[in-house]
Coordinates of C-alpha atoms and ligand atoms in Angstrom, one line a residue:
X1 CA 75.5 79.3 100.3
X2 CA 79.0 78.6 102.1
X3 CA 80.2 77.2 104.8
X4 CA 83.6 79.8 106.8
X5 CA 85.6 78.7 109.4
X6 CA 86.2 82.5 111.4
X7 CA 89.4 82.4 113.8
X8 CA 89.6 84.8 116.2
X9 CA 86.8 86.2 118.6
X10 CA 88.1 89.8 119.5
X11 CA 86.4 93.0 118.6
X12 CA 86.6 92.8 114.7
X13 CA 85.6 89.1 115.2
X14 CA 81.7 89.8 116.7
X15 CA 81.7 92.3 114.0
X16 CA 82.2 89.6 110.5
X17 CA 80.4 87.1 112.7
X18 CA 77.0 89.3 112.5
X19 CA 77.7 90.5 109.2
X20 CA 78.0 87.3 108.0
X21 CA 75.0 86.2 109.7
X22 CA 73.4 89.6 108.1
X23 CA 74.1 88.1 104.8
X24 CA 72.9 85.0 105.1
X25 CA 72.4 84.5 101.4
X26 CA 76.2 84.0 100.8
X27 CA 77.5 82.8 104.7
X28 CA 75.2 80.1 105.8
X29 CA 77.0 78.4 108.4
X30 CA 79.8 79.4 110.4
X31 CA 82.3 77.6 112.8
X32 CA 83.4 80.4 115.3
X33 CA 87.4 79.2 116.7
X34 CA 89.4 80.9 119.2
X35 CA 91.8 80.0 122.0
X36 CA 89.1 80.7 124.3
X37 CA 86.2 78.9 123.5
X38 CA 83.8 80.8 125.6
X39 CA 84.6 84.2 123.7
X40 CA 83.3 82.3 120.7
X41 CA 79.9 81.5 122.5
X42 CA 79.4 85.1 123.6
X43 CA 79.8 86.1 120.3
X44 CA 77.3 83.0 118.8
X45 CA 74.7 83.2 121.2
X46 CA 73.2 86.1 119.8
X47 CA 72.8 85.1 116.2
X48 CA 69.5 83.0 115.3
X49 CA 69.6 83.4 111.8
X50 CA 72.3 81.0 110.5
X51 CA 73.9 77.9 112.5
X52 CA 77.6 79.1 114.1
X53 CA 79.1 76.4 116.0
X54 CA 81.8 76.7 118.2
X55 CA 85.8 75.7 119.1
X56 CA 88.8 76.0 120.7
X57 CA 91.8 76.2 118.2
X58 CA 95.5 77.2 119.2
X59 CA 95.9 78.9 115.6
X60 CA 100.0 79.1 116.0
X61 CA 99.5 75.3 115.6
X62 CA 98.7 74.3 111.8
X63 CA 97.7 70.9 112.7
X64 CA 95.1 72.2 115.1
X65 CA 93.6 74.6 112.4
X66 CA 93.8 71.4 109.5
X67 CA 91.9 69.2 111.3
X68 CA 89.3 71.8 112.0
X69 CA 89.1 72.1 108.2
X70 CA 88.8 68.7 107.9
X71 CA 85.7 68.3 110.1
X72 CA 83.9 71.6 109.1
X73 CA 84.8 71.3 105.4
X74 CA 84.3 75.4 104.9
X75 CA 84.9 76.8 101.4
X76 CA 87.0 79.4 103.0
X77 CA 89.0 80.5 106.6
X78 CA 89.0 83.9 107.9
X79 CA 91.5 85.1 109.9
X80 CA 90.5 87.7 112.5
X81 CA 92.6 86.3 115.2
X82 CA 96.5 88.3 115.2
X83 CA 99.0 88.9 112.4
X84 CA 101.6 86.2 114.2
X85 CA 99.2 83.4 113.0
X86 CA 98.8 84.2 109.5
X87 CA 101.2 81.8 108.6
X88 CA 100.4 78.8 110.5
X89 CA 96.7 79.4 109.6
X90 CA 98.4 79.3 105.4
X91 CA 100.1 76.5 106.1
X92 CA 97.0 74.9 107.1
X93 CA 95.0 76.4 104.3
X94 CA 97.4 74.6 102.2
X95 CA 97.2 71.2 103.5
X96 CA 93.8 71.0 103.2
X97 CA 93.3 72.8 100.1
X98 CA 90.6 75.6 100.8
X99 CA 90.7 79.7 100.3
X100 CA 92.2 81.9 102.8
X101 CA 91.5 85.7 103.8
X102 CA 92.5 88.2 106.4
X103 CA 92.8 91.6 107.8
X104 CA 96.7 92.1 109.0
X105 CA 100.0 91.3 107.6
X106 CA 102.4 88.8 109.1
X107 CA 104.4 89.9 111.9
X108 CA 107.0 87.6 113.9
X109 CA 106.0 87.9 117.4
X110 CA 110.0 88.8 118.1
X111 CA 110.3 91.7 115.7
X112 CA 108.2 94.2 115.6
X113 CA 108.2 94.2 111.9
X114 CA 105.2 93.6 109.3
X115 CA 105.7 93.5 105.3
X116 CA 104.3 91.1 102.9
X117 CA 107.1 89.2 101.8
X118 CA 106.6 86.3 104.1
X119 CA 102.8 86.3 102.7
X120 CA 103.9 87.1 99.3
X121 CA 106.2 84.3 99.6
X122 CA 103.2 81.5 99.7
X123 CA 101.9 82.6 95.8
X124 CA 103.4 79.8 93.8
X125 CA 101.9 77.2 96.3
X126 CA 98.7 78.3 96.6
X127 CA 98.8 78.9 93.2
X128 CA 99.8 75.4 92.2
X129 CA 97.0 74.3 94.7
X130 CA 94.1 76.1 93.0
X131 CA 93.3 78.0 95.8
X132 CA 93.4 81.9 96.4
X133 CA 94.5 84.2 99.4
X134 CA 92.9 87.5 99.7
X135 CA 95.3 89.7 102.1
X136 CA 94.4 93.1 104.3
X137 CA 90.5 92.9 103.6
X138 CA 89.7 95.5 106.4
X139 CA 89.7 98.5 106.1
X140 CA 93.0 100.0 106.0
X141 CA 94.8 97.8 104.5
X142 CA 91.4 96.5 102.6
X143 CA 88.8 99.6 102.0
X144 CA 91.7 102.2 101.6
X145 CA 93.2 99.6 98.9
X146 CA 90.0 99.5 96.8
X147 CA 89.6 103.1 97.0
X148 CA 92.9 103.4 95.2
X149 CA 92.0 101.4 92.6
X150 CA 89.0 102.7 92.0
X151 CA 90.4 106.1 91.5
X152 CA 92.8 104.6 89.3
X153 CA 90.0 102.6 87.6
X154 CA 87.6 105.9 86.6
X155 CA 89.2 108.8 87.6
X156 CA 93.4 109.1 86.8
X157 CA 95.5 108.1 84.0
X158 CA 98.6 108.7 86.2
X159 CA 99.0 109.3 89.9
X160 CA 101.7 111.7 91.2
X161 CA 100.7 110.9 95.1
X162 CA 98.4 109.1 97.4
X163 CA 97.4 110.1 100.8
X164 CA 95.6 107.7 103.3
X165 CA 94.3 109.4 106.2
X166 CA 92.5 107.6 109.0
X167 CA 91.3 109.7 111.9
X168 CA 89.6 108.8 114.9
X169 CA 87.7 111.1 116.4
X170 CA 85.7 109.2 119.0
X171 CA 86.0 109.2 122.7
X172 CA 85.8 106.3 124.9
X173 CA 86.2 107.3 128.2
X174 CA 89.6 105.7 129.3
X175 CA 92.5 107.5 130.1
X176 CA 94.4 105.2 127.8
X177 CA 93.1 102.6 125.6
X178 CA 93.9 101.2 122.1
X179 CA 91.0 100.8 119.3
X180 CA 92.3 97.1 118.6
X181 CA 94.7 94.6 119.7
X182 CA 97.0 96.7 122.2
X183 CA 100.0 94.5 121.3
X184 CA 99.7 95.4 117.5
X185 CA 98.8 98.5 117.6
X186 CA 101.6 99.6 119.9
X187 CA 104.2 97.7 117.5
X188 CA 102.6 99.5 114.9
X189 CA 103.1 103.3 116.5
X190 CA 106.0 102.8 117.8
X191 CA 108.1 101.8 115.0
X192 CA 109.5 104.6 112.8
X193 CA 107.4 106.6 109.8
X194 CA 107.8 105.2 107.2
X195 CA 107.2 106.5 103.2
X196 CA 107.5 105.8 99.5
X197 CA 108.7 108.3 96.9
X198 CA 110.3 107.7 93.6
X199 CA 110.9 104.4 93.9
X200 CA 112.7 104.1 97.3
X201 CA 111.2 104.3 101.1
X202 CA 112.3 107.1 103.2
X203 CA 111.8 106.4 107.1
X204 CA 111.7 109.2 110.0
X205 CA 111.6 109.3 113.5
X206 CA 108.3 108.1 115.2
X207 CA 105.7 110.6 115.1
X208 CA 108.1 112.9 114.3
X209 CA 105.9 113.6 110.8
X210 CA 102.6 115.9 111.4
X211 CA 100.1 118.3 109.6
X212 CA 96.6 119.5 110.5
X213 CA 94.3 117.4 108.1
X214 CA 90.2 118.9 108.0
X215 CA 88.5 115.6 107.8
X216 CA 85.2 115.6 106.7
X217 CA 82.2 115.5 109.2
X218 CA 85.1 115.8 112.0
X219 CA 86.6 119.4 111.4
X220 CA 90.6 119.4 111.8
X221 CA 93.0 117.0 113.7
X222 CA 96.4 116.3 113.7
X223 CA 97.6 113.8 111.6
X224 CA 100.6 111.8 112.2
X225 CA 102.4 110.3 109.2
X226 CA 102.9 106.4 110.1
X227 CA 104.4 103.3 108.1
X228 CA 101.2 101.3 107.0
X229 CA 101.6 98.2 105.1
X230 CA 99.1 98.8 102.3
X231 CA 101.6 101.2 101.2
X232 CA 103.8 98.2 99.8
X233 CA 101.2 96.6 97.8
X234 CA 99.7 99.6 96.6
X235 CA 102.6 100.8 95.0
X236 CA 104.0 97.3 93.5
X237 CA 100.7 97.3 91.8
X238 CA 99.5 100.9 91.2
X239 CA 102.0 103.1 89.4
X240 CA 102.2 105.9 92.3
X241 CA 105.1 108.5 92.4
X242 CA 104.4 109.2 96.3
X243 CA 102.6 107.6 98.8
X244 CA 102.3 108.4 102.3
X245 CA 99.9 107.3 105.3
X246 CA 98.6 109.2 108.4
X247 CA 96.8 108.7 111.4
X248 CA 95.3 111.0 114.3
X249 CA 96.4 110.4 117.7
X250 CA 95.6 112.5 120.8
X251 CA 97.7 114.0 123.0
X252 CA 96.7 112.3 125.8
X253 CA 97.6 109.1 123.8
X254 CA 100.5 110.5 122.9
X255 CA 101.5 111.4 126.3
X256 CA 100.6 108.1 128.1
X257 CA 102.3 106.2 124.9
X258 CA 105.4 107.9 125.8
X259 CA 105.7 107.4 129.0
X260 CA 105.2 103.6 128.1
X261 CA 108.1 103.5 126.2
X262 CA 110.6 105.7 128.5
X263 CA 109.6 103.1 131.5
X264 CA 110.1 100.2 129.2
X265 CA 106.3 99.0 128.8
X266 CA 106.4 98.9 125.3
X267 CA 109.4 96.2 124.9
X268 CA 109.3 93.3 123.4
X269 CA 112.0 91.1 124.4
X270 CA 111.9 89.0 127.3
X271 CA 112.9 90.6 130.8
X272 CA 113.3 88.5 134.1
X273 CA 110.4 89.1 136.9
X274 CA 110.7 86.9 139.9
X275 CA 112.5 84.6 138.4
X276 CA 110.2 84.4 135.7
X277 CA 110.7 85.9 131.7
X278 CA 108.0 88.0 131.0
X279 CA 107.5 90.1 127.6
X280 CA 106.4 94.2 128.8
X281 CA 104.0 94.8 126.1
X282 CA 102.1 91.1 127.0
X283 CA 102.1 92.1 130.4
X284 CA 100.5 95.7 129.6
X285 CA 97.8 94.3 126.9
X286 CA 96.8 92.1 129.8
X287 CA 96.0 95.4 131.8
X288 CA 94.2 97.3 129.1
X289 CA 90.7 97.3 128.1
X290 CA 90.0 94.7 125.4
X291 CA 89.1 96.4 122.3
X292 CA 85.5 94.6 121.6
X293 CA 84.5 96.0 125.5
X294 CA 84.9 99.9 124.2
X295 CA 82.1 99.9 122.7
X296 CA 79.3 101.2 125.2
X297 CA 79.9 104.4 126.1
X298 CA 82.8 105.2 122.7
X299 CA 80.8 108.9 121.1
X300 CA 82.4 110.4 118.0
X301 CA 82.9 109.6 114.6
X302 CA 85.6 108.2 112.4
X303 CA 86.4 109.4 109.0
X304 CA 89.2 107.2 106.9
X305 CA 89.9 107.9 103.5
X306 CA 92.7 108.2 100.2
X307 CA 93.4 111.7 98.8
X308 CA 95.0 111.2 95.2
X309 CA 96.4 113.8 92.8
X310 CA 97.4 113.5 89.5
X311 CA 96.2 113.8 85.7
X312 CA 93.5 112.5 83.5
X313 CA 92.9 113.1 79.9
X314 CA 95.9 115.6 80.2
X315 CA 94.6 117.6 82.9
X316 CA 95.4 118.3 86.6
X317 CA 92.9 116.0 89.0
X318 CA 92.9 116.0 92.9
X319 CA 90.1 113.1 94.6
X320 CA 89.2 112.1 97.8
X321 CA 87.0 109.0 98.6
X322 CA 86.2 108.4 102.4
X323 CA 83.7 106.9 105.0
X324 CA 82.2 108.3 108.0
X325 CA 81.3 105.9 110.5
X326 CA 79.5 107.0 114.1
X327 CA 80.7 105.0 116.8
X328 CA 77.4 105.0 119.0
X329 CA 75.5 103.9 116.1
X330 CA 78.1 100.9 114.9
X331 CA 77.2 100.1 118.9
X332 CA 73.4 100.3 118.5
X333 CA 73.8 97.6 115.3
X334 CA 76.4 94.8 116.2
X335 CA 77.6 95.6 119.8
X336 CA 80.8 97.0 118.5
X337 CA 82.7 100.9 118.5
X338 CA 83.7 101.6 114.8
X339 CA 87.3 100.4 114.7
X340 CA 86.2 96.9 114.9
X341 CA 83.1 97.8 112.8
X342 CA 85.2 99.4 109.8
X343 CA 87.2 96.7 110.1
X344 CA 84.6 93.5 110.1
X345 CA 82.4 95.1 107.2
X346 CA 85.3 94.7 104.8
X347 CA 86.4 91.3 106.0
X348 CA 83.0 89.8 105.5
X349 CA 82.6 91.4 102.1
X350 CA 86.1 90.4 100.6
X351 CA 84.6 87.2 102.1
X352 CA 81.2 87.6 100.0
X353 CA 83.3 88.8 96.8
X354 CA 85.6 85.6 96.4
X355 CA 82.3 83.2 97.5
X356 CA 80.1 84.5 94.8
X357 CA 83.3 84.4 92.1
X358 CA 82.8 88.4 91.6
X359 CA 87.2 88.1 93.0
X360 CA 88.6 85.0 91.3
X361 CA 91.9 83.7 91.5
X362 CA 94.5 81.3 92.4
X363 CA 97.5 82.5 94.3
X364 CA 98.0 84.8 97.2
X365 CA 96.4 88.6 96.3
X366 CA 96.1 92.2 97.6
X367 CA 92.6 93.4 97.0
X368 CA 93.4 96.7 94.8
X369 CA 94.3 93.3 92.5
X370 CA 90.9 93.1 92.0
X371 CA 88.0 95.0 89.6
X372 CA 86.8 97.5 92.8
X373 CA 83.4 98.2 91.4
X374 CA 81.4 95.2 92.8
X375 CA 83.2 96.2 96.1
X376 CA 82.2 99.8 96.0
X377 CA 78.5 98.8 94.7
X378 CA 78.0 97.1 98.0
X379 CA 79.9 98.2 100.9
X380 CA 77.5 101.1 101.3
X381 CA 74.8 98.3 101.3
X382 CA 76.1 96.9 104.7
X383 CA 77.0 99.9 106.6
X384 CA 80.4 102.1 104.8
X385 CA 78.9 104.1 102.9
X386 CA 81.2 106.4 100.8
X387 CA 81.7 110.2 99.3
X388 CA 83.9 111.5 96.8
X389 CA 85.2 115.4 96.3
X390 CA 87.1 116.8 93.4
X391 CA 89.3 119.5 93.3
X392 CA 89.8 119.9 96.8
X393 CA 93.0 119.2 99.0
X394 CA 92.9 117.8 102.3
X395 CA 96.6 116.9 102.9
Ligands
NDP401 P1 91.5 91.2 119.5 O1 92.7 91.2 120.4 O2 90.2 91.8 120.0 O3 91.1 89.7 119.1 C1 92.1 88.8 118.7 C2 91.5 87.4 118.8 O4 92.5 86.5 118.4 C3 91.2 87.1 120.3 O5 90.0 86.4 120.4 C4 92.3 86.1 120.6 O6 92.0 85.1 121.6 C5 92.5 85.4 119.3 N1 93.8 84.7 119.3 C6 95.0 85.3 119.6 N2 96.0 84.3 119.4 C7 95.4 83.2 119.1 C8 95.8 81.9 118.8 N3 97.1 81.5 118.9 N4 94.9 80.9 118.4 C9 93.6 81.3 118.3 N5 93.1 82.5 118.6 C10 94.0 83.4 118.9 O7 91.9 91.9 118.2 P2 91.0 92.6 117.1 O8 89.7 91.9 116.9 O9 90.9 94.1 117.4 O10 91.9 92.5 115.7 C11 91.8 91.3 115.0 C12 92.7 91.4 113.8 O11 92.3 92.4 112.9 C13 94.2 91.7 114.1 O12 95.0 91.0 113.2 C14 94.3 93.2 113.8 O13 95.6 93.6 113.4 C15 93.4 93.3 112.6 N6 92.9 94.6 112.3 C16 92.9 95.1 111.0 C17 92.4 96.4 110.7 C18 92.3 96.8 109.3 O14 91.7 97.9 109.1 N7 92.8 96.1 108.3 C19 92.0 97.3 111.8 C20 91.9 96.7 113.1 C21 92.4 95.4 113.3 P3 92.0 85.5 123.2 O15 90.8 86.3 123.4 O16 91.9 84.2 123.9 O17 93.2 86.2 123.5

């Protein structure tokens, strides 16, 4: 029975709030913190089952997130707010000595640049302070990161390449609308592809990568190949020859995404409007919908998963491991479309796995770190069920 402080109280937020109150036998109170408060008491209103109180934090502020700790004395802090305050929120993991977790890489709010160095670089501290860091417990990074080690675990004695593929196959009804965090995920597409072979990183053009992939469930949808950050931490701790990352996007997406960009929507840097600086992208994520308010009406399916190829016992092996997860149905559970839902499943059972001591350790850790069977034995449990198939190639 612990007590979590959850920051953040967007889309993927409701989601671990819910499944944490599903699994009240580990998560038995929770303190819900956001900048807006009230977000937080939309969220808590609807749970009964366990106590979640409520706060306004500015999480870029450490101080403001310590003495939150301080108050709440929770055994751990989960991060569902943005990757820009994964740091501060360390820092103030650090002074007050409790576990950390969360679902995005660090990203300075002037670069649109993520990598785990910046995390990485906190190992030795939280080391020397007994406590552990689990990073990217969603679902890619997170899921697709346990996946790989499973197939490492049971199925491959060497891998010769690893394919994540996440397609989205749902329709929400917008002409143009991003699946979480517009600011993020527009950083995220925009940048150039991005993979690893051989021991060095090879970048392309954006979107300039693409293959038909026949997903599962979903039938066959282009598949652009993307720079993903689980990528880095797979192969630093998996030997893998080649790994790669793709994800679906629409044309209309595309389209509208493009014509972002070539007006200057996407940018980042600070441009003068009536005598005031204001940064593009901020301005357009203030005129999209919000991710947790898709949900209603999003139909579809997605279907996210890791192709690997290699050997075992000598002879030629090709896996895939995936989830398929139904957009009206994640709706019908916990008021959510399926991004946020793959995404807050994870996060509350990385949660569950370092509470219960089934993930130990002290220092700052990827999950694919980690023995992946306990994961695997109980993700289907709360709502990710997963399939395998040899033999066959997707990618
Ligand atoms: P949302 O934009 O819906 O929610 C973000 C929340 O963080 C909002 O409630 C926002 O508050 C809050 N927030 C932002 N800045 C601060 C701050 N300085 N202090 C306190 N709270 C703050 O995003 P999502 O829920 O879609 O995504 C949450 C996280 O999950 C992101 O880091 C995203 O990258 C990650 N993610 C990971 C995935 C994976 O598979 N690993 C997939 C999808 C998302 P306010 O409402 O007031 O703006």
């Amino acid at each position: 029975m612990s007590k979590v402080l959850i920051i953040g109280a967007g889309g993927v937020s409701n989601v671990v709030v819910r499944k944490c109150a599903q699994n009240s036998e580990v998560y038995s109170e929770i303190l819900l913190a956001s900048r807006t408060k009230s977000k937080c008491d939309a969220i808590a209103q609807d749970i009964k089952n366990i106590p979640v109180h409520t706060a306004s934090v500015d999480a870029d502020k450490p101080a403001e997130v310590a003495a939150l700790i301080r108050d709440f004395k929770p055994e751990l802090v989960i991060n569902v707010a943005l990757p820009y305050q994964d740091l501060a929120i360390m820092d103030a993991c650090l002074a007050e000595g409790v576990n950390y977790l969360d679902a995005a890489n660090y990203e300075p709010k002037d670069k649109a640049h993520f990598e785990y160095s910046w995390q990485w670089a906190y190992h030795d501290r939280f080391k020397k302070a007994g406590i552990m860091a689990l990073l990217g417990s969603g679902f890619d990074p997170g899921v697709t990161n346990v996946y790989t080690a499973y197939a490492k675990k049971h199925y491959f004695d060497t891998i010769d390449t690893l394919d994540i593929v996440d397609c989205n196959a749902g329709n929400h009804g917008q002409a143009f609308a991003t699946n979480f965090n517009p600011e993020i995920n527009i950083r995220e597409v925009t940048q150039k592809g991005k993979f690893y072979k051989d021991g060095e990183y090879f970048e392309i053009p954006p979107m300039s990568e693409h293959k038909s992939v026949d997903y599962p469930q979903v039938g066959p949808r282009e598949s652009y190949l993307l720079w993903h950050e689980e990528i880095e931490s797979l192969v630093k701790n998996i030997p893998i020859k080649q790994a790669r990352f793709w994800m679906t996007f629409g044309q209309e997406y595309l389209t509208h995404l493009r014509v972002l960009e070539d007006v200057g929507m996407t940018r980042i840097d600070p441009v003068d409007f009536k005598g005031q600086k204001i940064i593009p992208l901020e301005f357009l994520k203030a005129l999209l919908p919000e991710p947790g308010q898709l949900g209603q009406n999003y139909t579809g399916k997605t279907c996210i998963g890791c192709q690997l190829t290699g050997t075992k016992d000598g002879k030629p092996q090709t896996y895939f491991v995936y989830n398929v997860c139904d957009h009206a149905e994640c709706f019908k559970e916990v008021k959510a479309q399926a991004v946020s839902y793959t995404t807050g499943v994870p996060v509350m059972l990385g949660g569950a796995m370092m509470l219960t001591g089934k993930w130990k350790g002290e220092g700052v850790f990827n999950m694919e770190q980690f023995d992946p069977d306990p994961f695997m034995a109980e993700i289907g449990k709360w709502g990710l069920p997963w399939n395998e198939v040899f033999g066959q190639k997707l990618v």
